[in-house]
Coordinates of N, CA and C in Angstrom, one line a residue:
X748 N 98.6 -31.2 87.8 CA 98.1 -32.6 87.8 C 97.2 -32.7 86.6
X749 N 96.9 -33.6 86.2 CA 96.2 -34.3 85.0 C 94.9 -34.1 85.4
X750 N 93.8 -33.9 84.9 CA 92.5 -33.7 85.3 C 91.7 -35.4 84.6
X751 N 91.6 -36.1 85.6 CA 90.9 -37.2 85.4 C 89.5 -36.8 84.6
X752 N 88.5 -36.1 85.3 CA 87.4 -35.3 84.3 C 87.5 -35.5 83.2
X753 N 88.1 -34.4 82.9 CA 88.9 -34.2 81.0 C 88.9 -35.0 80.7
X754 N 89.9 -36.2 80.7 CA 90.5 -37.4 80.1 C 89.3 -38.5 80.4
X755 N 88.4 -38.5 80.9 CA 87.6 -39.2 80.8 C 86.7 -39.1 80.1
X756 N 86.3 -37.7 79.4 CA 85.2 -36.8 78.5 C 86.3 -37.3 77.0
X757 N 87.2 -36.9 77.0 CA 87.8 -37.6 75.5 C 87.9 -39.0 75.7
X758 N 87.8 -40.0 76.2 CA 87.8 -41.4 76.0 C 86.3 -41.3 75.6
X759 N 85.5 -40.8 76.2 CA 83.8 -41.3 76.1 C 83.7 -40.4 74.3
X760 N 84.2 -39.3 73.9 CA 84.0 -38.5 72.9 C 84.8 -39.4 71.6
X761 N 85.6 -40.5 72.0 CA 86.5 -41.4 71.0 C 85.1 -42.0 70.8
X762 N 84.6 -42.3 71.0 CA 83.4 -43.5 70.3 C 82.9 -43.1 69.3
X763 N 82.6 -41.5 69.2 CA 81.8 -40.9 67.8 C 82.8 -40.9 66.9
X764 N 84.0 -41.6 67.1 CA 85.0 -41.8 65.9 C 84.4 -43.5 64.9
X765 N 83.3 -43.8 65.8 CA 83.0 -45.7 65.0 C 81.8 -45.0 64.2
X766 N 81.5 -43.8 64.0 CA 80.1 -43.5 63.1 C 80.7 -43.7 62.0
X767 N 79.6 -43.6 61.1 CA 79.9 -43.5 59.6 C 80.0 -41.8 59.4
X768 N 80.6 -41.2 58.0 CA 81.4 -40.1 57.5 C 81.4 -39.3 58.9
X769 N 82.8 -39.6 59.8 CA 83.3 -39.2 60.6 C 84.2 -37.9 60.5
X770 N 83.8 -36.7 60.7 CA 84.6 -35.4 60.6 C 86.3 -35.4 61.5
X771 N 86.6 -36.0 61.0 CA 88.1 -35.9 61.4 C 89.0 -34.4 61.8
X772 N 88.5 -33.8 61.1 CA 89.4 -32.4 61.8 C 88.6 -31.2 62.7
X773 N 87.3 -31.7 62.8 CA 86.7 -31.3 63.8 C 86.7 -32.4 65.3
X774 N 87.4 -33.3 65.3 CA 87.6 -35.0 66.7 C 89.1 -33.9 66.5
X775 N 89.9 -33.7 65.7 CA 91.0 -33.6 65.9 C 91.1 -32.4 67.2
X776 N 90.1 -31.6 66.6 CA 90.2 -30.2 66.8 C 89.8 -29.6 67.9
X777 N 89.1 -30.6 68.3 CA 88.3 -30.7 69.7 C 89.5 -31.9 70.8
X778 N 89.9 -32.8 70.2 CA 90.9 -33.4 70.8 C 92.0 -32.4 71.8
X779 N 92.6 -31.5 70.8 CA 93.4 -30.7 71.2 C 93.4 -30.0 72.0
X780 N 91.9 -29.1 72.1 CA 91.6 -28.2 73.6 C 91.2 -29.2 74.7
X781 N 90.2 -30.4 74.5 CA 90.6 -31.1 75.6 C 92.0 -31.3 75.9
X782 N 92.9 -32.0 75.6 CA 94.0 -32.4 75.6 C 94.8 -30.8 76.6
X783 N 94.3 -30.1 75.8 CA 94.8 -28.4 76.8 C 94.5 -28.4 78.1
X784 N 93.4 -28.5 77.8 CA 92.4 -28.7 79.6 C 93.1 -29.6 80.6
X785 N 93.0 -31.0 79.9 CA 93.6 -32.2 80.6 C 95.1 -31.8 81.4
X786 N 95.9 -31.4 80.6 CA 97.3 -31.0 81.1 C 97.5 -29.3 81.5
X787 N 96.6 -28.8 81.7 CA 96.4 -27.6 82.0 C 97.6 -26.8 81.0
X788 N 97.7 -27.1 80.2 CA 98.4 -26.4 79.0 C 98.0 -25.2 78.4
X789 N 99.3 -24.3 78.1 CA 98.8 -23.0 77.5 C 97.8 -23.5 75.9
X790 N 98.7 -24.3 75.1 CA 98.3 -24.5 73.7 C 98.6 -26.1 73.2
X791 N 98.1 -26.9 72.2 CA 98.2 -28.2 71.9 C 98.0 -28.1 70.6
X792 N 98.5 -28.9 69.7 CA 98.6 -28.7 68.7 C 99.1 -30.2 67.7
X793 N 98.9 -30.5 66.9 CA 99.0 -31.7 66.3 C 99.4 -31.8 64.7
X794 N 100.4 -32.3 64.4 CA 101.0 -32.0 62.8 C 101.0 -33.8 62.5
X795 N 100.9 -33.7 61.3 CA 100.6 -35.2 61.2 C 101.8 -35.3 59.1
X796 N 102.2 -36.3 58.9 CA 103.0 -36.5 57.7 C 102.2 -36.3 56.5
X797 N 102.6 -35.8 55.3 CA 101.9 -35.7 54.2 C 102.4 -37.1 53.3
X798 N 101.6 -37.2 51.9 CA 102.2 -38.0 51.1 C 103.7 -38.0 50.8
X799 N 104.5 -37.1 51.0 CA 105.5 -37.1 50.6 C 106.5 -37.0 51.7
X800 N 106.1 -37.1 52.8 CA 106.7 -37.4 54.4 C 107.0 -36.7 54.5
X801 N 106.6 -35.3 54.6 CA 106.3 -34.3 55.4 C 105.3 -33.5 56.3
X802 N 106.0 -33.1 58.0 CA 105.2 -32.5 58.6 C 104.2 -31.4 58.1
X803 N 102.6 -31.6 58.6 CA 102.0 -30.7 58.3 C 101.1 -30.1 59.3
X804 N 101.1 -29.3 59.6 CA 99.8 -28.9 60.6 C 98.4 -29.2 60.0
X805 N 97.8 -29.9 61.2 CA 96.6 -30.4 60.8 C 95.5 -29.5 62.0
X806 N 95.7 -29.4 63.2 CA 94.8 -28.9 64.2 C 95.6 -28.6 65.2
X807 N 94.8 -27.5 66.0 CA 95.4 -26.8 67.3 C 94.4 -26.2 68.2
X808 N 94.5 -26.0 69.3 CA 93.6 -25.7 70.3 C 93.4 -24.4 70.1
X809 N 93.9 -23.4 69.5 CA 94.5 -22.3 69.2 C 95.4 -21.6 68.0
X810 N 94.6 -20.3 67.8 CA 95.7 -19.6 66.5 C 97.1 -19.6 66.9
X811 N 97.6 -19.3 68.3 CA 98.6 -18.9 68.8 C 99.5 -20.7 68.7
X812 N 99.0 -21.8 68.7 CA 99.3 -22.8 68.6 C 99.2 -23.3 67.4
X813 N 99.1 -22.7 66.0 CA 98.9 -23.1 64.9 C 99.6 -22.0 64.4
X814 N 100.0 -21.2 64.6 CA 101.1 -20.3 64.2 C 102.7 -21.1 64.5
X815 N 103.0 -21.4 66.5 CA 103.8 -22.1 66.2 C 104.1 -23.3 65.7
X816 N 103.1 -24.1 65.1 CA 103.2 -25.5 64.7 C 104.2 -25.1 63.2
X817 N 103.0 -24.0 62.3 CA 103.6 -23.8 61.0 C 104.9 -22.9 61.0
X818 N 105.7 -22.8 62.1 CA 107.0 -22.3 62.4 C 107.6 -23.1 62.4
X819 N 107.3 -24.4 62.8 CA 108.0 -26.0 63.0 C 108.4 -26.2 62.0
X820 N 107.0 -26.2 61.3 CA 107.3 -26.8 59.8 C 108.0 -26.0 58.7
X821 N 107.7 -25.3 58.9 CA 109.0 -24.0 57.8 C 110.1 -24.3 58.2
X822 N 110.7 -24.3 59.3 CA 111.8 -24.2 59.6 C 112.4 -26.2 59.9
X823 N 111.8 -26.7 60.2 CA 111.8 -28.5 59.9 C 112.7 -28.2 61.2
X824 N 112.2 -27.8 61.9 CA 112.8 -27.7 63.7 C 112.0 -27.4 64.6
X825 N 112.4 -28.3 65.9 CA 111.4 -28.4 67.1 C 111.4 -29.7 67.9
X826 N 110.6 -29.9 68.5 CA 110.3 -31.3 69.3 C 109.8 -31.6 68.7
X827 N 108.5 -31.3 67.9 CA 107.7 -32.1 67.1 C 108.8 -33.0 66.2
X828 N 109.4 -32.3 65.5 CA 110.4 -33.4 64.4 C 111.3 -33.8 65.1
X829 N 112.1 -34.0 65.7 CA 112.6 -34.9 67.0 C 111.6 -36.0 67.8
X830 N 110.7 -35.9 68.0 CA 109.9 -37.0 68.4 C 109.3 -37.9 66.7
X831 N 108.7 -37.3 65.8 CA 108.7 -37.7 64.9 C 109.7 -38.6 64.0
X832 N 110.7 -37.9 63.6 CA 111.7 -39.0 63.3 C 112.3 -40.0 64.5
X833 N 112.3 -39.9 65.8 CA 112.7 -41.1 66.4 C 111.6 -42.1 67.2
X834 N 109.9 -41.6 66.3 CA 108.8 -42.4 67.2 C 109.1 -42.2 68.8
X835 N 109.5 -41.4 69.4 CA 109.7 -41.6 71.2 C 109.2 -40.6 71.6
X836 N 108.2 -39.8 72.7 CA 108.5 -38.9 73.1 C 109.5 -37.7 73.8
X837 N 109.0 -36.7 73.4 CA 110.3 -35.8 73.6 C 109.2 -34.9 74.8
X838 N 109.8 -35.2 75.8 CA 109.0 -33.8 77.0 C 110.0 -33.8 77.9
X839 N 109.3 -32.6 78.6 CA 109.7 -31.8 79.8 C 111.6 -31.1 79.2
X840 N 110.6 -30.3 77.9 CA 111.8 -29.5 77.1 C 111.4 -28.2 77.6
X841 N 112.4 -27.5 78.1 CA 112.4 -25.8 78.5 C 112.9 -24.8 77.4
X842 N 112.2 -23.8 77.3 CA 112.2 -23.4 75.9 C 113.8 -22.4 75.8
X843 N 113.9 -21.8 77.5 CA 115.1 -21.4 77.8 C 116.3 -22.2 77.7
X844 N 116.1 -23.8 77.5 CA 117.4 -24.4 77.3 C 117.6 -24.8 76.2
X845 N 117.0 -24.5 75.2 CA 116.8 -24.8 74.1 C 117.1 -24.0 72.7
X846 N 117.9 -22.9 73.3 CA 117.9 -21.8 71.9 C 119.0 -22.3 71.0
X847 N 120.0 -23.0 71.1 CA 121.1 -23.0 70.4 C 120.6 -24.4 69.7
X848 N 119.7 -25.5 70.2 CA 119.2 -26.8 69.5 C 118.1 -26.5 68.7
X849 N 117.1 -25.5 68.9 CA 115.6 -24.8 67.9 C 115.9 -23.5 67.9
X850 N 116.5 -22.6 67.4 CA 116.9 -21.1 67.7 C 115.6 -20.7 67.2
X851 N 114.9 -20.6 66.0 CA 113.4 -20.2 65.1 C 112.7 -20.8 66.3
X852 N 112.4 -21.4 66.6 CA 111.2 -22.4 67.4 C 111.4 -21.7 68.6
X853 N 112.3 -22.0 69.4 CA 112.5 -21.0 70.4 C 112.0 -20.0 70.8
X854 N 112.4 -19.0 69.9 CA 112.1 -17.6 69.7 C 111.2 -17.7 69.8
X855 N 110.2 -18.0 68.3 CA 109.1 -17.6 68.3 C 108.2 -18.1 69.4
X856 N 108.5 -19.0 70.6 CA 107.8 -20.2 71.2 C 108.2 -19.3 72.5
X857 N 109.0 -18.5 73.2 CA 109.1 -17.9 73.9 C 108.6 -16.3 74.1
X858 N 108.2 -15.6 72.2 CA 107.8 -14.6 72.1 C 105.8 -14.5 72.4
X859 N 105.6 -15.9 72.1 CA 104.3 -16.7 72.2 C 103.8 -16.6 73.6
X860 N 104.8 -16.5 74.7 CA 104.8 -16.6 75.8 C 104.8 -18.0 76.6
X861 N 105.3 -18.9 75.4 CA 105.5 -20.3 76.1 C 106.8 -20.4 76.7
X862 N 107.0 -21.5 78.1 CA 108.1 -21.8 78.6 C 108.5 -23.3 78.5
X863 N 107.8 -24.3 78.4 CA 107.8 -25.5 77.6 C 107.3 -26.1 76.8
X864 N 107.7 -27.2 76.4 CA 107.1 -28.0 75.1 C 107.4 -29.6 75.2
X865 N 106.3 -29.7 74.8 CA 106.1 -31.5 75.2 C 105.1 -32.2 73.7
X866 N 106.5 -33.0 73.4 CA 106.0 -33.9 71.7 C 105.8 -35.3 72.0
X867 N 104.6 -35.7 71.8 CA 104.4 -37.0 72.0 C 103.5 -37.8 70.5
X868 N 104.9 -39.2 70.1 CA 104.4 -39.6 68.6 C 102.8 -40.7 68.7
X869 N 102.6 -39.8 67.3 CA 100.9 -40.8 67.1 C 101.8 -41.7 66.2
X870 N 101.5 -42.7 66.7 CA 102.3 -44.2 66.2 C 101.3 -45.0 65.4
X871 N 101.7 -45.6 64.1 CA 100.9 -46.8 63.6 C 101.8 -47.6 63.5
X872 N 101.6 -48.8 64.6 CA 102.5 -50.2 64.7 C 104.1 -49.6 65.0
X873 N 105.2 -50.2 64.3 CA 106.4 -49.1 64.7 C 106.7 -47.6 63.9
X874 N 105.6 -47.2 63.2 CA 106.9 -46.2 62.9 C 105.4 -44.5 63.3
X875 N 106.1 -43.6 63.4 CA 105.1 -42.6 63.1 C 104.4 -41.7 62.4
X876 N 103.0 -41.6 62.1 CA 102.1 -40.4 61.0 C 102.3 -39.6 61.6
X877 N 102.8 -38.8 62.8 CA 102.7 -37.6 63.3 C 102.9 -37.3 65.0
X878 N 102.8 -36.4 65.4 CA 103.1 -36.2 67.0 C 101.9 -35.2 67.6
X879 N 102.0 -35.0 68.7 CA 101.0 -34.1 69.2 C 101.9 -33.4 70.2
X880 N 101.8 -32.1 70.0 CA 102.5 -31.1 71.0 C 102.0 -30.2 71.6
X881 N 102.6 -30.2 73.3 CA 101.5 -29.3 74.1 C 102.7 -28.4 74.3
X882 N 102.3 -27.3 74.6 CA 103.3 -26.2 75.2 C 102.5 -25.7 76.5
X883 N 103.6 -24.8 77.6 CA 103.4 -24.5 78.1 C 103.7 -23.4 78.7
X884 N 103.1 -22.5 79.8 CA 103.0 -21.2 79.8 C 104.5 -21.1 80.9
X885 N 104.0 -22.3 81.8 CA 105.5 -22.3 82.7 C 106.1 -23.3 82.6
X886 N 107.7 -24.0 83.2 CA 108.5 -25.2 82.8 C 108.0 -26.5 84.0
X887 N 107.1 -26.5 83.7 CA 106.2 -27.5 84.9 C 107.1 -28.9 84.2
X888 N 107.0 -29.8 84.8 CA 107.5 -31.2 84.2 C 106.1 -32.0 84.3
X889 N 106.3 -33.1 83.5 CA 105.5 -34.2 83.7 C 106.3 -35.8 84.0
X890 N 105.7 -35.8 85.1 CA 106.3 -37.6 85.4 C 106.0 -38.3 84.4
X891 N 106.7 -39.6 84.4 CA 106.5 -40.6 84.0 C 104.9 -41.4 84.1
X892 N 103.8 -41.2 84.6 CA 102.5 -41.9 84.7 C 102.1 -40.5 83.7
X893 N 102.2 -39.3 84.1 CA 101.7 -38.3 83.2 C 102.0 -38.1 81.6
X894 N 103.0 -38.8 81.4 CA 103.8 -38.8 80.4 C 103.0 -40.0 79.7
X895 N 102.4 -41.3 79.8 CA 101.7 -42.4 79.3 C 100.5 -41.9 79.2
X896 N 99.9 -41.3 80.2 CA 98.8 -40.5 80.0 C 98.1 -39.5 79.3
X897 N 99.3 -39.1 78.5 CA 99.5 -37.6 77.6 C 99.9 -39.2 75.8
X898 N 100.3 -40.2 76.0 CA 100.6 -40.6 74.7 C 99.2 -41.3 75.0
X899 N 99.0 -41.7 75.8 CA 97.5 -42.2 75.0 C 96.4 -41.2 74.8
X900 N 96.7 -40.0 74.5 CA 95.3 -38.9 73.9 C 96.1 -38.8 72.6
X901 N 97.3 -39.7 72.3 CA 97.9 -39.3 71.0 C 97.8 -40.3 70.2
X902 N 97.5 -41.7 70.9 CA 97.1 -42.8 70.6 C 96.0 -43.0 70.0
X903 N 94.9 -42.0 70.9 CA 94.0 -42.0 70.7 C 93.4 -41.3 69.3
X904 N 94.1 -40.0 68.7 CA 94.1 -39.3 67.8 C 94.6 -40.2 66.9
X905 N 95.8 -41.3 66.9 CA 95.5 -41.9 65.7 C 94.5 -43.0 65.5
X906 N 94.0 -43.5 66.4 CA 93.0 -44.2 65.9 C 91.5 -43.4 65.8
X907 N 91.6 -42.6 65.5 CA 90.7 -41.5 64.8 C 90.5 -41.9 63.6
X908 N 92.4 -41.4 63.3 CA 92.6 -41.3 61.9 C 92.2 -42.9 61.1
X909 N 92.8 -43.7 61.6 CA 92.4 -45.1 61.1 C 91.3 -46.0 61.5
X910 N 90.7 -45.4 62.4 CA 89.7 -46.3 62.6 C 88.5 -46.3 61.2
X911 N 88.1 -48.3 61.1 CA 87.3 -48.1 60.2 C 87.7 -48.4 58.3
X912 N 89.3 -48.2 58.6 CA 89.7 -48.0 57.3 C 90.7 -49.3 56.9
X913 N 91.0 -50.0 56.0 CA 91.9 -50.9 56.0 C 93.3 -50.4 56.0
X914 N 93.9 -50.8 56.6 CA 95.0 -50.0 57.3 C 96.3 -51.1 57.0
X915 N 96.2 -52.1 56.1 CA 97.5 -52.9 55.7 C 98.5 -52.7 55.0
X916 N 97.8 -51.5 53.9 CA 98.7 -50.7 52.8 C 99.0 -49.6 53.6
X917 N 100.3 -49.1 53.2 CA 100.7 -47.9 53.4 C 100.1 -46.7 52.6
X918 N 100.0 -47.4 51.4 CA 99.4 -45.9 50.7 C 97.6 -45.9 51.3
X919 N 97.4 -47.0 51.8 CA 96.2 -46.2 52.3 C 96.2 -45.3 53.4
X920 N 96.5 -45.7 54.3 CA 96.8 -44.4 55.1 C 97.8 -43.2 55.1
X921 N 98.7 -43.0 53.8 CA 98.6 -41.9 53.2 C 97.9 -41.2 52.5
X922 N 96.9 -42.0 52.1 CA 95.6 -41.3 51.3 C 94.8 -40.9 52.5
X923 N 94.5 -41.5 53.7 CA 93.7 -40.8 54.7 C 94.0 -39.5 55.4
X924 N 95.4 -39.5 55.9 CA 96.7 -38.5 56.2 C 96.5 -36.9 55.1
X925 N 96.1 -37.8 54.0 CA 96.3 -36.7 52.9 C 95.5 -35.8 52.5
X926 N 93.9 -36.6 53.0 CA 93.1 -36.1 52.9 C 92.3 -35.1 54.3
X927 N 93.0 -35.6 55.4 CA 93.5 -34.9 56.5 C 93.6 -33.5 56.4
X928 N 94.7 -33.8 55.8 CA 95.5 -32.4 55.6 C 94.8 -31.2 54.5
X929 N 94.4 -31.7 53.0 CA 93.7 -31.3 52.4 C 92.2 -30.3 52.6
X930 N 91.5 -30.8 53.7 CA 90.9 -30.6 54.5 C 91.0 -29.6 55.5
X931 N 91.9 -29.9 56.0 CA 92.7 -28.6 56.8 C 92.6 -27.1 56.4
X932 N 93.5 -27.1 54.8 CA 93.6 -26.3 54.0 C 92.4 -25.6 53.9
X933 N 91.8 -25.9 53.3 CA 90.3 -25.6 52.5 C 89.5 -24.7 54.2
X934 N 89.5 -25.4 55.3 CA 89.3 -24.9 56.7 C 89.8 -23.4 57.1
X935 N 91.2 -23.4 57.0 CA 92.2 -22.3 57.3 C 91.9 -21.2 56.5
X936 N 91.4 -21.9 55.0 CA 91.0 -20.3 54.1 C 89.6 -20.0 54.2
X937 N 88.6 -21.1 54.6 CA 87.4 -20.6 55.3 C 87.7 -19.6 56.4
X938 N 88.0 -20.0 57.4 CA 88.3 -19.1 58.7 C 88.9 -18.2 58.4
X939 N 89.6 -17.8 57.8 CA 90.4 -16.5 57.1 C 89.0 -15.3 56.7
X940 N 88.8 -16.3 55.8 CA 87.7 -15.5 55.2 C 86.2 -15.2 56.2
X941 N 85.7 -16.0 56.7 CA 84.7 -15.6 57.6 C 85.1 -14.5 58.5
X942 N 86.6 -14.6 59.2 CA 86.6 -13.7 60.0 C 86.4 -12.6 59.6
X943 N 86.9 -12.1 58.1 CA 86.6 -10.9 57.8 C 85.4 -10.8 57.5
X944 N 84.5 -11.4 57.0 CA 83.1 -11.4 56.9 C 82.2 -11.1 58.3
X945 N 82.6 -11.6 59.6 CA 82.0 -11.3 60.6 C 82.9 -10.5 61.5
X946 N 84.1 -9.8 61.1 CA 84.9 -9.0 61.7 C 85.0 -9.6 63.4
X947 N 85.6 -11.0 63.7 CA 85.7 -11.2 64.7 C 87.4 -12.1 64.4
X948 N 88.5 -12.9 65.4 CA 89.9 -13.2 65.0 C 89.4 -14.5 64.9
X949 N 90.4 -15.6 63.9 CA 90.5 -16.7 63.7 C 89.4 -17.7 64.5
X950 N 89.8 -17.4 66.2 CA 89.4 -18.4 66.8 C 88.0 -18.4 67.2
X951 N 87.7 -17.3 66.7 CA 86.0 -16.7 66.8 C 84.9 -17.8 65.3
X952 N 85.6 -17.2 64.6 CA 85.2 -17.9 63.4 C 85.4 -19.3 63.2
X953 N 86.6 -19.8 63.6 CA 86.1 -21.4 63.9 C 85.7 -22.0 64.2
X954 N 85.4 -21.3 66.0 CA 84.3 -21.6 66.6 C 82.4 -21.5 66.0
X955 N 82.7 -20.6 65.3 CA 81.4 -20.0 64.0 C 81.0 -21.1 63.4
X956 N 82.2 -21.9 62.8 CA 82.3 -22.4 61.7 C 82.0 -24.1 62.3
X957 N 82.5 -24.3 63.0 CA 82.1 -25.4 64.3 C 81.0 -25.8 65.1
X958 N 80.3 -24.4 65.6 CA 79.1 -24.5 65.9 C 78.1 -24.9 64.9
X959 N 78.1 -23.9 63.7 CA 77.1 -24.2 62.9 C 77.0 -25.8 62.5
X960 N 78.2 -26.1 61.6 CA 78.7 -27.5 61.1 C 77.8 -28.3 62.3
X961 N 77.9 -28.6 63.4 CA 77.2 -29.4 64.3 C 76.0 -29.2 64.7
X962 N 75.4 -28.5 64.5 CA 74.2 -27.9 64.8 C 73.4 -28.3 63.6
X963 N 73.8 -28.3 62.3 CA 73.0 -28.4 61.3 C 73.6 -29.7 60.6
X964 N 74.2 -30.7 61.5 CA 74.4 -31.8 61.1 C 75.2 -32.3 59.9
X965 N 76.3 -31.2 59.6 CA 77.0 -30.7 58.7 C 78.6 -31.3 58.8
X966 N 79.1 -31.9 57.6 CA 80.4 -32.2 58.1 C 81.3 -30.7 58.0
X967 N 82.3 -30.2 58.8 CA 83.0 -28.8 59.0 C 83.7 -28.8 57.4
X968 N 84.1 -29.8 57.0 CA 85.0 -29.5 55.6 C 83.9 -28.9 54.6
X969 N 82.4 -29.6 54.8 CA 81.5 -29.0 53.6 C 81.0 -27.6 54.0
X970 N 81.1 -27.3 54.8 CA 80.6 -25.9 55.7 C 81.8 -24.7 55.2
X971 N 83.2 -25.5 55.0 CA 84.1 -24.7 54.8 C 83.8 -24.2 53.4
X972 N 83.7 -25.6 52.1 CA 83.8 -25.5 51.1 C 82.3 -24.3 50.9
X973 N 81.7 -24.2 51.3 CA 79.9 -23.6 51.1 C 80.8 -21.9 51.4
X974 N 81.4 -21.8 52.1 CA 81.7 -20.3 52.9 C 83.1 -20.1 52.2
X975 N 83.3 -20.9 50.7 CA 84.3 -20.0 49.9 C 83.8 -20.0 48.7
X976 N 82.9 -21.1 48.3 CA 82.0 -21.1 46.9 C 80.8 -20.6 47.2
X977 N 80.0 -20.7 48.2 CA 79.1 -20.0 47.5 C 78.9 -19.7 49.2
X978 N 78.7 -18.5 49.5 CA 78.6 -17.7 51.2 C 77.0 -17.6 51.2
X979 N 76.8 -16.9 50.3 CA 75.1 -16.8 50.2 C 74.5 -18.1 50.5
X980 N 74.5 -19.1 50.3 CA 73.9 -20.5 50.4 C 74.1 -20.3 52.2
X981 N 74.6 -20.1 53.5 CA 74.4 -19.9 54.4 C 74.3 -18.7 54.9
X982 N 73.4 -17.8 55.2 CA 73.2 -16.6 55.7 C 73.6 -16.8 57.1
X983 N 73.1 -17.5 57.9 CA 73.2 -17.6 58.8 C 74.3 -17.3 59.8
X984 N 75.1 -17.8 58.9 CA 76.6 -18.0 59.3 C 77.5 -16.8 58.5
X985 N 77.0 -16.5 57.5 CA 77.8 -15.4 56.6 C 77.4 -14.1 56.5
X986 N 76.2 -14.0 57.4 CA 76.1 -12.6 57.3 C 76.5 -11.9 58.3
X987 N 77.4 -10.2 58.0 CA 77.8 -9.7 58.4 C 77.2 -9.3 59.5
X988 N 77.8 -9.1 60.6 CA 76.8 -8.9 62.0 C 76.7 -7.2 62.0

């Protein structure tokens, strides 16, 4: 069942989306593990379109859910791109009935230890910037009220992305999208690198990298950039334990 709790902690947590310079991939990123919690999900994970309309992994509740996201995307197979090109959701997909329609996705999505997968599109007006996908450890289904319940934490994530911004052009919200993703980037080679700096895995170090960022009132992309140009500028966080 749906954990009312949860989903009531991300609706109250959507408001610090109306501040001014709004950390977007830390709302994202935090979106996602609630969103895990809420549907009692193994992993959640969210890929959103680049300028050139392509899927990209942007945030996940998890390395193990950001590994299979960027399997999606290598391979341009999965539910994610199925719900994406047709704006609809795609759920209560079993990963066992599924090898001969995602054979790559599959695999790796069953070696992951997942048994389902559930894509639900982040929509602007009719068409979609992206999907959000939960996987799961067993082939549990979601009804139909669970199913509207699960698109509006996805609804919600796009109006993250746009709130605040003039949103009539298209290229502007590929400039937001882009910068999204950009951001991302620069994050994933921080975390790379801290881990080895404090010898702990990915999800240790983001967490690192997340704590600090909000603690010292820090947006997480400038926390990243500091912990690849210049590490000494935070000891705190960069020194070897």
């Amino acid at each position: 069942m749906i954990s009312a709790e949860n989903l009531a902690k991300v609706f109250v947590e959507v408001a610090d989306t109306l501040v001014a310079d709004f950390d977007l991939i830390d709302f994202l990123s935090n979106l996602c593990e609630q969103s895990a919690k809420i549907c009692d999900a193994a992993a959640v994970g969210i890929l959103l379109v680049d300028h050139e309309g392509v899927l990209q992994h942007v945030a996940a509740s998890s390395e193990e859910a950001r590994l299979i996201e960027l399997l999606q995307v290598q391979n341009a197979e999965g539910p994610c791109f199925e719900c994406f090109r047709s704006a609809e959701p795609a759920v209560n997909m079993h990963i066992a009935d599924a090898t001969q329609r995602w054979p790559e996705f599959t695999r790796m999505a069953a070696e992951s230890g997942f048994a389902s997968v559930h894509a639900l599109p982040m929509r602007l007006r009719d068409h979609a910037i992206g999907a959000l996908n939960i996987f799961g450890s067993d082939s549990r289904d979601f009804d139909e009220a669970e199913v509207r319940i699960i698109q509006a934490l996805a609804d919600v994530a796009t109006m993250a992305i746009v709130q605040g911004r003039k949103v009539d052009r298209a290229e502007t919200i590929a400039e937001q999208l882009q910068g999204a993703l950009e951001s991302r980037i620069t994050i994933e080679q921080a975390k790379g690198a801290l881990s080895g700096i404090r010898d702990v895995d990915p999800d240790q170090a983001f967490t690192l990298m997340r704590t600090y960022a909000r603690t010292n009132r820090q947006r997480l992309s400038d926390v990243a950039h500091a912990i690849l140009r210049e590490p000494h500028s935070i000891p705190a966080l960069t020194s070897p334990n």
